[in-house]
PDB file of C-alpha atoms and ligand atoms in Angstrom:
ATOM      1  CA  MET E   1       0.114  -0.068  -0.145  1.00  0.00           C
ATOM      2  CA  ILE E   2       1.587   3.635  -1.013  1.00  0.00           C
ATOM      3  CA  GLY E   3       1.986   5.347   2.119  1.00  0.00           C
ATOM      4  CA  ARG E   4      -0.115   8.557   2.613  1.00  0.00           C
ATOM      5  CA  ALA E   5       1.652  11.889   2.359  1.00  0.00           C
ATOM      6  CA  PRO E   6       2.568  13.499   5.702  1.00  0.00           C
ATOM      7  CA  PRO E   7      -0.055  16.504   6.376  1.00  0.00           C
ATOM      8  CA  VAL E   8       0.323  20.213   5.232  1.00  0.00           C
ATOM      9  CA  ALA E   9       0.279  22.916   6.928  1.00  0.00           C
ATOM     10  CA  VAL E  10      -2.457  25.283   5.257  1.00  0.00           C
ATOM     11  CA  ARG E  11      -1.758  28.967   5.954  1.00  0.00           C
ATOM     12  CA  GLY E  12      -4.778  31.042   5.763  1.00  0.00           C
ATOM     13  CA  LYS E  13      -5.885  34.559   6.434  1.00  0.00           C
ATOM     14  CA  GLY E  14      -7.391  34.996   9.637  1.00  0.00           C
ATOM     15  CA  MET E  15      -8.885  38.089  11.986  1.00  0.00           C
ATOM     16  CA  ILE E  16      -5.656  40.367  13.914  1.00  0.00           C
ATOM     17  CA  THR E  17      -6.161  42.980  15.473  1.00  0.00           C
ATOM     18  CA  LEU E  18      -3.349  46.098  14.985  1.00  0.00           C
ATOM     19  CA  LYS E  19      -3.844  49.306  17.094  1.00  0.00           C
ATOM     20  CA  ILE E  20      -1.892  51.645  15.082  1.00  0.00           C
ATOM     21  CA  ASN E  21      -2.031  55.799  16.146  1.00  0.00           C
ATOM     22  CA  GLY E  22      -4.325  54.891  18.983  1.00  0.00           C
ATOM     23  CA  VAL E  23      -6.936  53.297  16.541  1.00  0.00           C
ATOM     24  CA  VAL E  24      -8.127  50.007  16.705  1.00  0.00           C
ATOM     25  CA  HIS E  25      -8.187  48.130  13.255  1.00  0.00           C
ATOM     26  CA  ARG E  26      -9.784  44.213  12.717  1.00  0.00           C
ATOM     27  CA  LEU E  27      -7.402  42.679   9.360  1.00  0.00           C
ATOM     28  CA  GLU E  28      -8.495  39.351   7.471  1.00  0.00           C
ATOM     29  CA  VAL E  29      -4.901  38.775   6.459  1.00  0.00           C
ATOM     30  CA  GLU E  30      -2.467  36.178   6.819  1.00  0.00           C
ATOM     31  CA  SER E  31      -0.804  35.866  10.573  1.00  0.00           C
ATOM     32  CA  ASP E  32       2.979  35.823   8.999  1.00  0.00           C
ATOM     33  CA  MET E  33       2.066  38.823   6.981  1.00  0.00           C
ATOM     34  CA  PRO E  34       4.629  41.772   7.345  1.00  0.00           C
ATOM     35  CA  LEU E  35       3.127  44.570   9.803  1.00  0.00           C
ATOM     36  CA  LEU E  36       4.847  47.359   6.956  1.00  0.00           C
ATOM     37  CA  TRP E  37       2.407  45.451   4.175  1.00  0.00           C
ATOM     38  CA  ALA E  38      -0.197  45.756   6.587  1.00  0.00           C
ATOM     39  CA  LEU E  39       0.389  49.090   6.964  1.00  0.00           C
ATOM     40  CA  ARG E  40       1.004  50.109   2.921  1.00  0.00           C
ATOM     41  CA  ASP E  41      -1.893  47.925   1.771  1.00  0.00           C
ATOM     42  CA  GLU E  42      -4.170  46.984   3.696  1.00  0.00           C
ATOM     43  CA  LEU E  43      -4.783  50.791   6.009  1.00  0.00           C
ATOM     44  CA  LYS E  44      -3.153  52.579   3.313  1.00  0.00           C
ATOM     45  CA  LEU E  45      -0.634  54.171   5.821  1.00  0.00           C
ATOM     46  CA  THR E  46       2.186  54.614   3.078  1.00  0.00           C
ATOM     47  CA  GLY E  47       4.232  57.000   5.167  1.00  0.00           C
ATOM     48  CA  THR E  48       6.377  54.337   6.021  1.00  0.00           C
ATOM     49  CA  LYS E  49       7.864  53.414   2.934  1.00  0.00           C
ATOM     50  CA  TYR E  50       9.431  49.865   1.862  1.00  0.00           C
ATOM     51  CA  GLY E  51      13.375  50.047   0.665  1.00  0.00           C
ATOM     52  CA  CYS E  52      14.849  46.813   0.805  1.00  0.00           C
ATOM     53  CA  GLY E  53      12.508  43.577   2.683  1.00  0.00           C
ATOM     54  CA  ILE E  54      15.859  42.669   4.814  1.00  0.00           C
ATOM     55  CA  ALA E  55      16.440  44.739   7.624  1.00  0.00           C
ATOM     56  CA  ALA E  56      19.104  46.422   6.490  1.00  0.00           C
ATOM     57  CA  CYS E  57      17.790  49.759   5.339  1.00  0.00           C
ATOM     58  CA  GLY E  58      15.059  51.340   7.978  1.00  0.00           C
ATOM     59  CA  ALA E  59      12.718  52.922   5.750  1.00  0.00           C
ATOM     60  CA  CYS E  60      10.359  51.032   6.770  1.00  0.00           C
ATOM     61  CA  THR E  61      10.727  51.840  10.841  1.00  0.00           C
ATOM     62  CA  VAL E  62       7.889  53.021  13.072  1.00  0.00           C
ATOM     63  CA  HIS E  63       7.667  52.624  16.888  1.00  0.00           C
ATOM     64  CA  LEU E  64       6.747  49.157  18.457  1.00  0.00           C
ATOM     65  CA  ASP E  65       5.853  50.153  22.170  1.00  0.00           C
ATOM     66  CA  GLY E  66       8.012  52.345  21.856  1.00  0.00           C
ATOM     67  CA  GLN E  67      10.529  50.854  20.378  1.00  0.00           C
ATOM     68  CA  ALA E  68      11.896  51.571  16.697  1.00  0.00           C
ATOM     69  CA  VAL E  69      11.937  48.337  14.448  1.00  0.00           C
ATOM     70  CA  PRO E  70      11.715  47.516  11.142  1.00  0.00           C
ATOM     71  CA  SER E  71       7.754  47.058  10.187  1.00  0.00           C
ATOM     72  CA  CYS E  72       9.668  44.253   7.047  1.00  0.00           C
ATOM     73  CA  GLN E  73      10.581  42.103   9.252  1.00  0.00           C
ATOM     74  CA  VAL E  74       7.585  41.965  11.776  1.00  0.00           C
ATOM     75  CA  ARG E  75       4.391  39.652  11.440  1.00  0.00           C
ATOM     76  CA  VAL E  76       1.158  41.171  12.002  1.00  0.00           C
ATOM     77  CA  ALA E  77       0.519  38.914  15.025  1.00  0.00           C
ATOM     78  CA  ASP E  78       3.287  39.358  16.315  1.00  0.00           C
ATOM     79  CA  ALA E  79       2.401  43.297  16.431  1.00  0.00           C
ATOM     80  CA  GLN E  80      -1.057  42.089  17.762  1.00  0.00           C
ATOM     81  CA  GLY E  81      -1.626  43.707  21.604  1.00  0.00           C
ATOM     82  CA  LYS E  82       0.885  46.105  21.281  1.00  0.00           C
ATOM     83  CA  GLU E  83       0.619  50.166  20.584  1.00  0.00           C
ATOM     84  CA  VAL E  84       2.072  50.628  16.689  1.00  0.00           C
ATOM     85  CA  THR E  85       2.984  54.081  15.839  1.00  0.00           C
ATOM     86  CA  THR E  86       3.808  55.222  12.107  1.00  0.00           C
ATOM     87  CA  ILE E  87       4.541  58.482  11.460  1.00  0.00           C
ATOM     88  CA  GLU E  88       1.076  59.835  10.649  1.00  0.00           C
ATOM     89  CA  GLY E  89       0.536  59.472  14.373  1.00  0.00           C
ATOM     90  CA  LEU E  90       3.416  60.823  15.402  1.00  0.00           C
ATOM     91  CA  GLY E  91       2.918  64.448  14.772  1.00  0.00           C
ATOM     92  CA  SER E  92       0.604  66.215  12.055  1.00  0.00           C
ATOM     93  CA  ALA E  93       0.951  69.659   9.884  1.00  0.00           C
ATOM     94  CA  GLY E  94      -0.075  72.220  12.815  1.00  0.00           C
ATOM     95  CA  LYS E  95       1.756  70.039  16.033  1.00  0.00           C
ATOM     96  CA  PRO E  96       4.688  68.284  15.028  1.00  0.00           C
ATOM     97  CA  HIS E  97       6.596  66.099  16.749  1.00  0.00           C
ATOM     98  CA  PRO E  98      10.536  68.101  17.915  1.00  0.00           C
ATOM     99  CA  VAL E  99      12.126  65.738  15.907  1.00  0.00           C
ATOM    100  CA  GLN E 100       9.350  66.613  12.967  1.00  0.00           C
ATOM    101  CA  ALA E 101       9.998  70.736  13.984  1.00  0.00           C
ATOM    102  CA  ALA E 102      13.512  69.781  13.861  1.00  0.00           C
ATOM    103  CA  PHE E 103      13.943  67.920  10.606  1.00  0.00           C
ATOM    104  CA  ILE E 104      12.336  70.681   8.952  1.00  0.00           C
ATOM    105  CA  ALA E 105      14.140  73.850  11.162  1.00  0.00           C
ATOM    106  CA  GLU E 106      17.126  71.893   9.761  1.00  0.00           C
ATOM    107  CA  ASP E 107      16.021  71.714   6.316  1.00  0.00           C
ATOM    108  CA  VAL E 108      17.245  68.166   6.519  1.00  0.00           C
ATOM    109  CA  PRO E 109      14.919  66.358   3.768  1.00  0.00           C
ATOM    110  CA  GLN E 110      16.686  66.048   0.798  1.00  0.00           C
ATOM    111  CA  CYS E 111      14.497  63.135  -1.946  1.00  0.00           C
ATOM    112  CA  GLY E 112      12.719  62.601   1.473  1.00  0.00           C
ATOM    113  CA  TYR E 113      12.498  58.878   0.930  1.00  0.00           C
ATOM    114  CA  CYS E 114      13.951  58.473   4.134  1.00  0.00           C
ATOM    115  CA  GLN E 115      13.151  60.693   6.166  1.00  0.00           C
ATOM    116  CA  SER E 116       9.860  59.105   7.927  1.00  0.00           C
ATOM    117  CA  GLY E 117      11.941  56.083   8.912  1.00  0.00           C
ATOM    118  CA  GLN E 118      14.919  58.184  10.069  1.00  0.00           C
ATOM    119  CA  ILE E 119      12.269  60.703  11.924  1.00  0.00           C
ATOM    120  CA  MET E 120      10.932  57.634  14.069  1.00  0.00           C
ATOM    121  CA  ALA E 121      14.214  56.524  14.873  1.00  0.00           C
ATOM    122  CA  ALA E 122      15.017  59.628  16.277  1.00  0.00           C
ATOM    123  CA  ALA E 123      12.205  59.905  18.426  1.00  0.00           C
ATOM    124  CA  ALA E 124      12.644  56.445  19.442  1.00  0.00           C
ATOM    125  CA  LEU E 125      16.710  57.290  20.268  1.00  0.00           C
ATOM    126  CA  LEU E 126      15.539  60.463  22.599  1.00  0.00           C
ATOM    127  CA  LYS E 127      12.843  58.196  24.267  1.00  0.00           C
ATOM    128  CA  ARG E 128      15.378  56.372  25.683  1.00  0.00           C
ATOM    129  CA  THR E 129      18.309  58.926  25.508  1.00  0.00           C
ATOM    130  CA  PRO E 130      17.067  62.516  25.997  1.00  0.00           C
ATOM    131  CA  ARG E 131      20.601  64.159  25.666  1.00  0.00           C
ATOM    132  CA  PRO E 132      22.202  61.642  22.320  1.00  0.00           C
ATOM    133  CA  THR E 133      25.831  62.310  22.318  1.00  0.00           C
ATOM    134  CA  ASP E 134      27.208  62.412  18.090  1.00  0.00           C
ATOM    135  CA  ALA E 135      28.074  58.165  18.621  1.00  0.00           C
ATOM    136  CA  ASP E 136      24.682  57.439  19.978  1.00  0.00           C
ATOM    137  CA  ILE E 137      22.903  59.203  17.032  1.00  0.00           C
ATOM    138  CA  ASP E 138      25.691  57.352  14.526  1.00  0.00           C
ATOM    139  CA  ALA E 139      24.274  54.214  16.039  1.00  0.00           C
ATOM    140  CA  ILE E 140      21.176  54.325  14.547  1.00  0.00           C
ATOM    141  CA  THR E 141      21.753  52.306  10.911  1.00  0.00           C
ATOM    142  CA  ASN E 142      19.139  54.233   9.016  1.00  0.00           C
ATOM    143  CA  ILE E 143      21.133  54.301   5.219  1.00  0.00           C
ATOM    144  CA  CYS E 144      20.188  57.841   3.641  1.00  0.00           C
ATOM    145  CA  ARG E 145      21.503  57.346  -0.586  1.00  0.00           C
ATOM    146  CA  CYS E 146      21.486  61.132  -0.107  1.00  0.00           C
ATOM    147  CA  GLY E 147      23.721  61.514   2.411  1.00  0.00           C
ATOM    148  CA  THR E 148      21.974  64.069   4.739  1.00  0.00           C
ATOM    149  CA  TYR E 149      23.203  62.564   7.755  1.00  0.00           C
ATOM    150  CA  GLU E 150      25.521  65.985   8.798  1.00  0.00           C
ATOM    151  CA  ARG E 151      21.350  67.507   8.835  1.00  0.00           C
ATOM    152  CA  ILE E 152      19.664  64.574  10.444  1.00  0.00           C
ATOM    153  CA  ARG E 153      23.099  65.284  13.578  1.00  0.00           C
ATOM    154  CA  ARG E 154      22.064  68.543  13.708  1.00  0.00           C
ATOM    155  CA  ALA E 155      18.131  68.145  14.171  1.00  0.00           C
ATOM    156  CA  ILE E 156      18.514  65.516  16.564  1.00  0.00           C
ATOM    157  CA  HIS E 157      20.707  67.505  18.413  1.00  0.00           C
ATOM    158  CA  ARG E 158      18.044  70.774  17.885  1.00  0.00           C
ATOM    159  CA  ALA E 159      15.432  68.550  18.918  1.00  0.00           C
ATOM    160  CA  ALA E 160      16.821  67.173  22.456  1.00  0.00           C
ATOM    161  CA  GLY E 161      17.530  71.221  22.557  1.00  0.00           C
ATOM    162  CA  SER E 162      14.640  72.108  23.019  1.00  0.00           C
ATOM    163  CA  GLY E 163      13.551  69.616  25.964  1.00  0.00           C
ATOM    164  CA  LYS E 164      10.062  69.175  24.145  1.00  0.00           C
ATOM    165  CA  ALA E 165      11.236  65.292  22.517  1.00  0.00           C
TER     166      ALA E 165
HETATM  167  S1  FES N   1      12.261  47.905   4.117  1.00  0.00           S
HETATM  168 FE1  FES N   1      12.517  47.158   6.221  1.00  0.00          FE
HETATM  169  S2  FES N   1      14.314  47.419   6.667  1.00  0.00           S
HETATM  170 FE2  FES N   1      14.401  48.056   4.737  1.00  0.00          FE
HETATM  171  S1  FES N   2      16.920  61.956   1.933  1.00  0.00           S
HETATM  172 FE1  FES N   2      16.552  61.252   0.187  1.00  0.00          FE
HETATM  173  S2  FES N   2      17.455  59.126   1.171  1.00  0.00           S
HETATM  174 FE2  FES N   2      17.527  60.165   2.800  1.00  0.00          FE
END
C-alpha cells in the first residue's frame, strides 16, 4: 500500500487586530504578513516606506511599544496587543513632533524617501536618551542615500535641546 503523504500545514487568512496610532483595526490577513504590508497595502498608511525588505535600510521604521523596529521584519501576529505608531501618528502638520519640527528647521530632507524612518528612529532614540551624543546618533543604522547624515545629526541635537522631544 502506498503511504499517505504527511499532512501539509495550510496557512490561511485569519482575523488580526492591530492598534495603530491609537486606532484599533481588524484585518483579515495571513498571520505572517509583514506589518509593513498591512500598513501600506491594507490600511493605506503610506508614510512608512519600503526600501530593502531585509532589515538593512530602516525606511520602514515604526514604533512597537515605543521601540523603533523595521516593520518589514515584524509579523502582524506579533504586533497584536502592542501599540504601533507610524509617522502619521507621531505628529501632524499643525502639531509636529519636536523631531519633525527640528528636521524642518534644519532643512534635512533631500529626496525624502528615508525621512519618515529616520524621524521614527530619532524619536525613539530621544525617548531613551534625551541628550544623545554624536556617537549615540551615529548608532542609528538607517540609511540615507542622499547623505543627509550631518543635517540629521544637527536636527536631533536641536530636538534634544528643545527639551520637548
Ligand atoms: S524596508 Fe525594512 S529595513 Fe529596509
Ligand atoms: S533624503 Fe533621500 S534617501 Fe534620505
